[in-house]
Coordinates of C-alpha atoms in Angstrom, one line a residue:
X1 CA 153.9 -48.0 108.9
X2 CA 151.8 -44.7 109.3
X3 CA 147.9 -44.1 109.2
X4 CA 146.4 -41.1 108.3
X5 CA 142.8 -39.7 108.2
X6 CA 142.2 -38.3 104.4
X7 CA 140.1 -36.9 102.3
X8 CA 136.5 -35.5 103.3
X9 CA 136.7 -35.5 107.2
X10 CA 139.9 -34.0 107.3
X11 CA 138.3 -31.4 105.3
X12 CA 135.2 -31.1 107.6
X13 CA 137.2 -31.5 110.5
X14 CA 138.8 -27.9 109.7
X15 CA 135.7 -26.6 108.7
X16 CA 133.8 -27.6 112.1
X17 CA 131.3 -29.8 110.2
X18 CA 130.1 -33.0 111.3
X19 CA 131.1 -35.9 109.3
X20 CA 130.4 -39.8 109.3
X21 CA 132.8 -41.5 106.9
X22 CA 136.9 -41.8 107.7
X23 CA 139.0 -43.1 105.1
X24 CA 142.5 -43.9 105.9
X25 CA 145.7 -43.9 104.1
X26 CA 148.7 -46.3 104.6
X27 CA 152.3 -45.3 104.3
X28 CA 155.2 -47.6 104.5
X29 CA 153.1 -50.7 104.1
X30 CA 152.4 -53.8 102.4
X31 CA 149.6 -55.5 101.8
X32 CA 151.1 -59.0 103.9
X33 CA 151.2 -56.5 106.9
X34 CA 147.5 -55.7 106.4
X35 CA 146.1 -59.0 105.8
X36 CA 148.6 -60.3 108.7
X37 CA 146.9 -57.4 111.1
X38 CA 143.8 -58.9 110.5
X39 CA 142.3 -56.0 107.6
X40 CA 139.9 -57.7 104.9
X41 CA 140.8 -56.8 101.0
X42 CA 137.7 -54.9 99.5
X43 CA 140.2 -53.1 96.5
X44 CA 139.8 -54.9 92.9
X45 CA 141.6 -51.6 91.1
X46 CA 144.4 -50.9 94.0
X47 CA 144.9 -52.2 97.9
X48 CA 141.9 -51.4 100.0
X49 CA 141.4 -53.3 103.1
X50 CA 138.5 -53.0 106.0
X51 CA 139.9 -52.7 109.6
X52 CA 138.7 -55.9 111.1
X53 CA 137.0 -53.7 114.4
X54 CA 135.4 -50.7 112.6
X55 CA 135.0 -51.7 108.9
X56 CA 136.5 -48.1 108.1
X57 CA 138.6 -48.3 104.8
X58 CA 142.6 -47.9 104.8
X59 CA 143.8 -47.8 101.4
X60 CA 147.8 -48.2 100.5
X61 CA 149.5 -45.2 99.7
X62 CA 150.0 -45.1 96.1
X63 CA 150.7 -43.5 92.8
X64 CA 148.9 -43.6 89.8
X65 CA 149.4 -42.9 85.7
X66 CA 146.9 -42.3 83.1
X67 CA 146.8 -45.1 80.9
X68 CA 143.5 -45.0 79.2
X69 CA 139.9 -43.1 78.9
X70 CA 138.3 -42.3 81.4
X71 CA 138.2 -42.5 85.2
X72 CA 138.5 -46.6 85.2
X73 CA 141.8 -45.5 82.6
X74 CA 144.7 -45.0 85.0
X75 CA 147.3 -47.9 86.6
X76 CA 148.1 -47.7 90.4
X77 CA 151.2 -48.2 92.1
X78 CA 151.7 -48.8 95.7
X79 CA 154.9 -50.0 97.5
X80 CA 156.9 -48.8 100.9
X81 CA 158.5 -46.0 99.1
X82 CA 155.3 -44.3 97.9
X83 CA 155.2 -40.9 100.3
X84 CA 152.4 -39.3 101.7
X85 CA 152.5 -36.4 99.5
X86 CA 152.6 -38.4 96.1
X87 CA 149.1 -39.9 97.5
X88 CA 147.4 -36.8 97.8
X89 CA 148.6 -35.5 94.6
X90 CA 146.4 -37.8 93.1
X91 CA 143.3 -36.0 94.8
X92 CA 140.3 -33.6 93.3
X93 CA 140.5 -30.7 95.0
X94 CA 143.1 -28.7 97.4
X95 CA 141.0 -29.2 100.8
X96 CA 140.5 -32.9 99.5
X97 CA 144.5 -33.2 100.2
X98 CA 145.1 -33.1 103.7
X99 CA 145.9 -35.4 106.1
X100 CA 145.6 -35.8 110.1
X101 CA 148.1 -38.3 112.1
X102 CA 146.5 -39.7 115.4
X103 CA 147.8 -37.5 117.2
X104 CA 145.8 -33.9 115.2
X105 CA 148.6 -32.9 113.3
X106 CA 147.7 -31.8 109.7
X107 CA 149.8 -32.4 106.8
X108 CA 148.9 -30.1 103.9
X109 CA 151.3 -29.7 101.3
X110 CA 149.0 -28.0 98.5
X111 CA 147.8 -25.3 100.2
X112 CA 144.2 -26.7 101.3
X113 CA 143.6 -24.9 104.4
X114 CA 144.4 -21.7 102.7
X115 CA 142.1 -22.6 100.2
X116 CA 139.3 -23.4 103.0
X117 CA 139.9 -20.2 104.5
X118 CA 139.7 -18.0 101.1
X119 CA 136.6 -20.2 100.2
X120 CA 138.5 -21.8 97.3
X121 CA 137.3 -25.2 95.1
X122 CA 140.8 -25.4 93.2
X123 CA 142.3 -28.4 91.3
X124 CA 145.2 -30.1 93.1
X125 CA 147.7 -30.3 90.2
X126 CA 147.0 -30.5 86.3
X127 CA 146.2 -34.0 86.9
X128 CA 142.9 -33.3 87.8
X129 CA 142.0 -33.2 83.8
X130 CA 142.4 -36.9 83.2
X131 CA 139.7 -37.8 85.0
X132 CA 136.1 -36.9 84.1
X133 CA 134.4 -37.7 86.9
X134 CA 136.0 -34.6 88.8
X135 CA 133.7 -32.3 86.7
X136 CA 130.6 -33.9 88.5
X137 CA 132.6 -34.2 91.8
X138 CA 133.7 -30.5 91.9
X139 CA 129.7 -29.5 90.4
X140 CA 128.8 -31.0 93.8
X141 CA 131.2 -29.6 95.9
X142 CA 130.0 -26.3 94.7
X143 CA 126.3 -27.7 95.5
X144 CA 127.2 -28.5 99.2
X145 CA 129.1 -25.6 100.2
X146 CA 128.0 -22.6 98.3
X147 CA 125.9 -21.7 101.2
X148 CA 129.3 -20.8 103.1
X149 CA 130.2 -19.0 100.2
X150 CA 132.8 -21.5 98.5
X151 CA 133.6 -20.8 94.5
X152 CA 135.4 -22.7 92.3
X153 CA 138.5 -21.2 91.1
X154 CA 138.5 -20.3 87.5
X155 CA 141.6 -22.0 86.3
X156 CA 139.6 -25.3 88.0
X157 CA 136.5 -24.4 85.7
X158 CA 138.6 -23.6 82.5
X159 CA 140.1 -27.5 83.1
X160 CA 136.1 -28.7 84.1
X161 CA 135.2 -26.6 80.7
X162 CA 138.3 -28.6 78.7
X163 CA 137.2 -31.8 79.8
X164 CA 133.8 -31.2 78.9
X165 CA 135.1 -30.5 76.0
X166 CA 137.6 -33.6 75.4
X167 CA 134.9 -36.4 74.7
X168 CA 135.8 -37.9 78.1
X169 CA 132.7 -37.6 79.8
X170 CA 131.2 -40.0 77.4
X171 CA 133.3 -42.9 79.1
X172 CA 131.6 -42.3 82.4
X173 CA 129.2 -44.9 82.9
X174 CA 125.4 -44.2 83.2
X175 CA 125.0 -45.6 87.0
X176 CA 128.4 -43.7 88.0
X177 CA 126.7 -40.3 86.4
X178 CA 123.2 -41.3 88.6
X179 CA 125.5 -41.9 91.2
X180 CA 126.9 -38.2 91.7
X181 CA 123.8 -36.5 90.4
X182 CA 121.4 -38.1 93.2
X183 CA 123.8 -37.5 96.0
X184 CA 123.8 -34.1 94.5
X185 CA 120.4 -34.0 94.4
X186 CA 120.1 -33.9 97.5
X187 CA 122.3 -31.1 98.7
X188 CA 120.7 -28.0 99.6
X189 CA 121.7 -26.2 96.6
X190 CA 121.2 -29.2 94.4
X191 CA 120.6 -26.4 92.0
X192 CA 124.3 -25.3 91.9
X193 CA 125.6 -28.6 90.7
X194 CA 123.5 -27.9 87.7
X195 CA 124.2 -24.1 86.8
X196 CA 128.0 -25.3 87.5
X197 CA 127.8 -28.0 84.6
X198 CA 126.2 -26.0 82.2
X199 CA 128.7 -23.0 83.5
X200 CA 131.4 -25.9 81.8
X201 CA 129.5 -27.0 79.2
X202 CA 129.2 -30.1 80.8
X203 CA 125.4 -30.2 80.5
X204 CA 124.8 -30.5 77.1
X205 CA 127.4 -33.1 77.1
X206 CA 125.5 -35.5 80.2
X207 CA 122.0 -34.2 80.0
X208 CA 121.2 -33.0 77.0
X209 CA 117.3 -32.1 77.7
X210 CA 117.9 -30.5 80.5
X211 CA 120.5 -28.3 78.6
X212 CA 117.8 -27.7 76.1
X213 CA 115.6 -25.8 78.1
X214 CA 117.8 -22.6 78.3
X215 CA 117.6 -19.6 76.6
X216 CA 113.6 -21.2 75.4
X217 CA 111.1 -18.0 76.3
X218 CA 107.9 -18.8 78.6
X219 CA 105.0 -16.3 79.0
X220 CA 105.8 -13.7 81.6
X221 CA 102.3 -13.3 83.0
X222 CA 102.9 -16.7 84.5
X223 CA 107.1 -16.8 84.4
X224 CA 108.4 -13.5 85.4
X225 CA 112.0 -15.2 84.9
X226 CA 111.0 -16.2 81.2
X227 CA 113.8 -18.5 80.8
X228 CA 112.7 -22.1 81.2
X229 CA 116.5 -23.0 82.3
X230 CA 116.4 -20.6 84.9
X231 CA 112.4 -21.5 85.7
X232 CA 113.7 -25.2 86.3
X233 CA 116.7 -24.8 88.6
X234 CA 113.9 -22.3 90.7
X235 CA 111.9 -24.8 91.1
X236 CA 114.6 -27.2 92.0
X237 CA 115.6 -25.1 94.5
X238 CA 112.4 -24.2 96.0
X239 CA 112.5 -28.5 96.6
X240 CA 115.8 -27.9 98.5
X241 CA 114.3 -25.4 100.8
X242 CA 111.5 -27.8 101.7
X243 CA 113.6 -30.6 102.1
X244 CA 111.9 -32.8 99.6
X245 CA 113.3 -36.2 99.2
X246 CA 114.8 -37.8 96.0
X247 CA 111.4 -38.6 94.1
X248 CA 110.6 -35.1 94.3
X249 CA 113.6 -33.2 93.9
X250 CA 114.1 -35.5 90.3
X251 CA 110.8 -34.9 89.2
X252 CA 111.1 -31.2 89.8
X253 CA 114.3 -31.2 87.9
X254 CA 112.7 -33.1 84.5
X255 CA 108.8 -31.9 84.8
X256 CA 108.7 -29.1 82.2
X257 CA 111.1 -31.0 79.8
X258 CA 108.8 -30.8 76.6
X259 CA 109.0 -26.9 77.0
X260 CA 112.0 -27.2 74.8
X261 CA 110.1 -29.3 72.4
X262 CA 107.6 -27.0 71.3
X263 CA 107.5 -25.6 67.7
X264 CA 109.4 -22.3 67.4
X265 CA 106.0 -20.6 66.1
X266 CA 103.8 -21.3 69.3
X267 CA 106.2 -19.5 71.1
X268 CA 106.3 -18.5 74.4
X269 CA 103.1 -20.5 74.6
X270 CA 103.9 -24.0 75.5
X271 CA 100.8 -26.0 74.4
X272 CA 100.5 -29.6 75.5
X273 CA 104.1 -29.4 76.6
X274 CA 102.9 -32.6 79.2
X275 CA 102.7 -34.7 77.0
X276 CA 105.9 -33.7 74.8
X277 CA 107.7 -34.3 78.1
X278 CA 107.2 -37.8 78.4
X279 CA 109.7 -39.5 75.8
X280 CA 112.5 -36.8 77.1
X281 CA 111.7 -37.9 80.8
X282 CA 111.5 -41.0 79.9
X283 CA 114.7 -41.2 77.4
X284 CA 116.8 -39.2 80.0
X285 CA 115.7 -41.7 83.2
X286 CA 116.3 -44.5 80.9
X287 CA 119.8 -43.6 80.0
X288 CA 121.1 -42.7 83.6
X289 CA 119.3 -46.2 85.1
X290 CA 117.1 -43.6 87.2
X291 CA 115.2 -46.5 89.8
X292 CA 111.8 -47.3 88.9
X293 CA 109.8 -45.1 91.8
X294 CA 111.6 -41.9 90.8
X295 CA 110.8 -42.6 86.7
X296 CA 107.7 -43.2 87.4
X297 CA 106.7 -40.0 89.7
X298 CA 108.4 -37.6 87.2
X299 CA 106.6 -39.2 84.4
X300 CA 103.5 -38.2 85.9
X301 CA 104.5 -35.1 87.6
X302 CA 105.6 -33.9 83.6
X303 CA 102.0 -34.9 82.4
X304 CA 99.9 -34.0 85.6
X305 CA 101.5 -30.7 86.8
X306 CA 98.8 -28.4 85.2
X307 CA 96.2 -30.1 86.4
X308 CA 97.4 -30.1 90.1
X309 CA 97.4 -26.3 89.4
X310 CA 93.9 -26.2 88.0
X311 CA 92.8 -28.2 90.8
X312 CA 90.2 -26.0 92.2
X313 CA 88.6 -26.2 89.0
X314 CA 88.3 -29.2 88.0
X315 CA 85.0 -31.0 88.2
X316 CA 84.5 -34.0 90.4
X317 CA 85.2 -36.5 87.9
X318 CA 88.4 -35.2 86.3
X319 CA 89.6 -34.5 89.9
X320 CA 88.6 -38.1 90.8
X321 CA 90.2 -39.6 87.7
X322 CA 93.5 -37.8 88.2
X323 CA 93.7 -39.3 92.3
X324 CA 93.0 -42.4 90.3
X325 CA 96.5 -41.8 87.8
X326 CA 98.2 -41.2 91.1
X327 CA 96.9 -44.6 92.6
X328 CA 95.7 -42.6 95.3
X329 CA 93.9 -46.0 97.1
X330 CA 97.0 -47.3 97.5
X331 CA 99.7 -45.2 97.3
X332 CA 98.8 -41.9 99.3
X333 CA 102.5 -41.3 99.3
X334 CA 102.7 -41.1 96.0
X335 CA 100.0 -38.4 96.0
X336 CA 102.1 -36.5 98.5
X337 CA 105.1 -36.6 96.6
X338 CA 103.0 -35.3 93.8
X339 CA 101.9 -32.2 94.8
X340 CA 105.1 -31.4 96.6
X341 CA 106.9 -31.5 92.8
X342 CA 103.8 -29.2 91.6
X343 CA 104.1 -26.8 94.2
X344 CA 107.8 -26.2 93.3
X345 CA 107.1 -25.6 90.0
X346 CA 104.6 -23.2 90.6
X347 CA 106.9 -21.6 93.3
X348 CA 110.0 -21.4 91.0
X349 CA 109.3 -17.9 89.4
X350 CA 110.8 -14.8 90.1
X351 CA 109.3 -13.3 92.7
X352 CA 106.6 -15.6 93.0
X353 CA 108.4 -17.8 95.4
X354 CA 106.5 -17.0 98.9
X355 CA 103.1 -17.1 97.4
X356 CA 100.4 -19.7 98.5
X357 CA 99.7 -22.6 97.1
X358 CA 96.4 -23.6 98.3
X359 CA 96.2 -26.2 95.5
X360 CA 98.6 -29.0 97.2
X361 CA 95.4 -29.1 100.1
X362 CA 92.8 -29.2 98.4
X363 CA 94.3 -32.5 97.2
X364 CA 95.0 -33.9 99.6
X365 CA 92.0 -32.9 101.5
X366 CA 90.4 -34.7 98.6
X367 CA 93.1 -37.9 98.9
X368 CA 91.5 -38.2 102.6
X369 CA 87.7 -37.7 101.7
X370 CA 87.7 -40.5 98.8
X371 CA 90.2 -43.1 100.8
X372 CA 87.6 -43.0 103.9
X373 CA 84.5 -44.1 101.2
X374 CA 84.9 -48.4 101.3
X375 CA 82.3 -50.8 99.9
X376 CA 81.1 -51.3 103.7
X377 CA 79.6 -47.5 103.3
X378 CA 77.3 -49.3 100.3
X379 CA 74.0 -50.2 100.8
X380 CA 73.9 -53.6 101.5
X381 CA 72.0 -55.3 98.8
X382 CA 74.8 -53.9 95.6
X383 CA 76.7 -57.1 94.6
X384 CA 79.0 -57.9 92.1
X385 CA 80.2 -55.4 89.5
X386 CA 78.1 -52.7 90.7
X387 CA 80.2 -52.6 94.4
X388 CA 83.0 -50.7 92.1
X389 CA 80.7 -48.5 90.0
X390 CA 79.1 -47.1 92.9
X391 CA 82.2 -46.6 94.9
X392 CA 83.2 -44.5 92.0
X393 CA 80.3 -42.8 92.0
X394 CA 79.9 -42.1 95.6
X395 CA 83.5 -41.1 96.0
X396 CA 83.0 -38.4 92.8
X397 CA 79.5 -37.5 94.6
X398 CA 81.9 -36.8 97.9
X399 CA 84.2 -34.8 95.7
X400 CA 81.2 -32.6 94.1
X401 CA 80.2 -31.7 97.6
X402 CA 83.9 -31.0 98.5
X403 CA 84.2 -28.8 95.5
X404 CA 81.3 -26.3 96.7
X405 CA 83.3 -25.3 99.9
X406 CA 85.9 -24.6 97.6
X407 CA 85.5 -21.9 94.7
X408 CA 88.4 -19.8 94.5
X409 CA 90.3 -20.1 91.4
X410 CA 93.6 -21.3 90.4
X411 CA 96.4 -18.8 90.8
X412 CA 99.1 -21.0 89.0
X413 CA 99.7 -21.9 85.4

């Protein structure tokens, strides 16, 4: 029986990177051996046991055959005989199929340190085209390592581009989809993984209204990059650079979503695009089981955004009413994430992307000032009903006084 260290830390290992999760791979066993040594079976489509000390996973060495659709449609075979190099076969990418003994040595028949070294993302063997989920695999390879300069190989897009192509895609489940896109997400060039699906026509295949937003003209007074596409996956980026979490980086990616519902005639105006956003926000988070907290933010990030932007403007009651959408009494983090997805947007324009955005403070300047204002502030003899009505009113008064320190105007749109 030999063990080896696959898959992503061999690859990391190589590349100096640090890494947290080892997977294994067993040659020359059984699974009586494994169970007899004490491993615990996790594997319902092929042999995967837990080491009984570190709970790292060691996976038989096996084969595998397409025998349906999809990435669920393939039958696995593992036995003594199955070699080392028929296991990595099986894998995504070249510098996904190495191997490291105990003892350092790497094992890397396909050419994967080459491929690390030229900066490579190339398919393993032709193999790689019956599964789909490699097209959202490889998009986020290219996410995560495009800083060091990594491109995928074009015969590897050309197969991406024919599966994309195939009808395959449409057997990957939604949580498997949400799955790869959220841990994409939150890459630093989340971006990437995005431009690399619609690069293979993968896009319009998994997210449609996303898709739809290239090539649709905005006003270049406000969007110097007039594409809304392009507009989006600035703004996406710009929530990479600040190291925004999840919420934010999702709501970026859906805000201006309506953009590519507006009638062909109001053109490259986008009038009441807000609210047009809210049924594609809501139909795309839907479909891919998006969790509740990260629906909910983009929804109101897609009908809010402007008015973050105009905040400076507004009068004391709009302003208040809006901290009141954002359930600013009890949620202050949801206020937070708010204007982080706002400033984004108005960040992600060409050559607009170091300007200030003043706008995020003065909400949540405002957030502070009408959280501080409880009913113990009231006089003492309001009762009843009229302990809420005044709160209001004293906490709009607050925000009128506010407001006259603050008369600049809005830069953003």
């Amino acid at each position: 029986m030999q063990v080896y260290l696959v898959g992503g830390a061999v690859r990391d290992h190589l590349l100096g990177h640090p890494y947290h999760e080892k997977d294994y791979v067993v040659v020359g066993a059984t699974p009586e051996q494994l169970l007899a040594d004490g491993f615990q079976p996790v594997g319902k489509d092929f042999p995967v046991f837990l080491h009984p000390k570190t709970k790292e996973e060691y996976a038989l060495a096996r084969r595998e055959r397409k025998s349906g659709v999809g990435y669920h449609g393939f039958q696995f075979h593992t036995d003594k005989t199955v070699k080392l190099e028929e296991d990595l076969i099986r894998r995504d990418l070249t510098i996904n199929a190495m191997a490291m003994d105990e003892n350092g040595n790497i094992y890397d028949p396909y050419g994967g340190q080459n491929d690390l070294n030229q900066k490579i993302l190339r398919h393993v063997s032709d193999a790689f085209i019956e599964d789909p989920l490699r097209v959202l695999r490889v998009a986020r390879f290219a996410a995560r390592y495009t800083a060091y300069g990594f491109k995928i190989a074009e015969e590897t897009l050309n197969l991406m581009s024919e599966i994309a192509s195939s009808g395959e895609l449409d057997a990957l489940t939604p949580e498997r989809v949400w799955k790869e896109t959220s841990r994409a997400l939150m890459e630093d060039h989340a971006d990437v993984y995005f431009q690399t699906l619609k690069d293979c026509n993968a896009l319009k295949v998994l997210f449609p209204e996303i898709d739809a937003l290239f090539g649709v003209p905005q006003r270049p007074e406000f969007h110097p990059e007039i594409d809304c596409g392009i507009h989006t996956l600035m703004s996406l980026r710009q929530a990479c650079l600040a190291n925004y979490a999840l919420d934010v980086r999702y709501a970026v990616l859906v805000h201006d979503l309506g953009k590519a519902l507006t009638p062909a005639e109001e053109l490259p105006k986008h009038i009441m695009h807000e609210e047009r956003g809210l049924k594609p926000v809501g139909d795309i988070s839907d479909r891919l089981k998006v969790p509740t907290q990260l629906k909910n933010l983009a929804l109101i990030v897609c009908k809010e955004h402007l008015k973050c932007h105009q905040a400076k403007n507004l009068k004391p009651g709009t302003l208040w009413r809006l901290l009141q959408r954002l359930d600013v009494l009890r949620k202050p983090e949801k206020v937070q994430a708010f204007v982080q997805a706002c400033e984004c947007d108005a960040k992600g324009r060409l050559g607009l992307e170091n300007r200030p955005y003043p706008q995020a403070q003065y909400i949540l300047d405002a957030m502070e000032i009408v959280r501080k204002i409880r009913a113990q502030d009231l006089p003492p003899d309001i009762q009843g009903v009229e302990i809420g009505e005044m709160l209001i009113q004293y906490r709009i008064d607050a925000l009128a006084k506010f407001k006259e320190q603050h008369d600049e105007p809005s830069s953003a749109s």
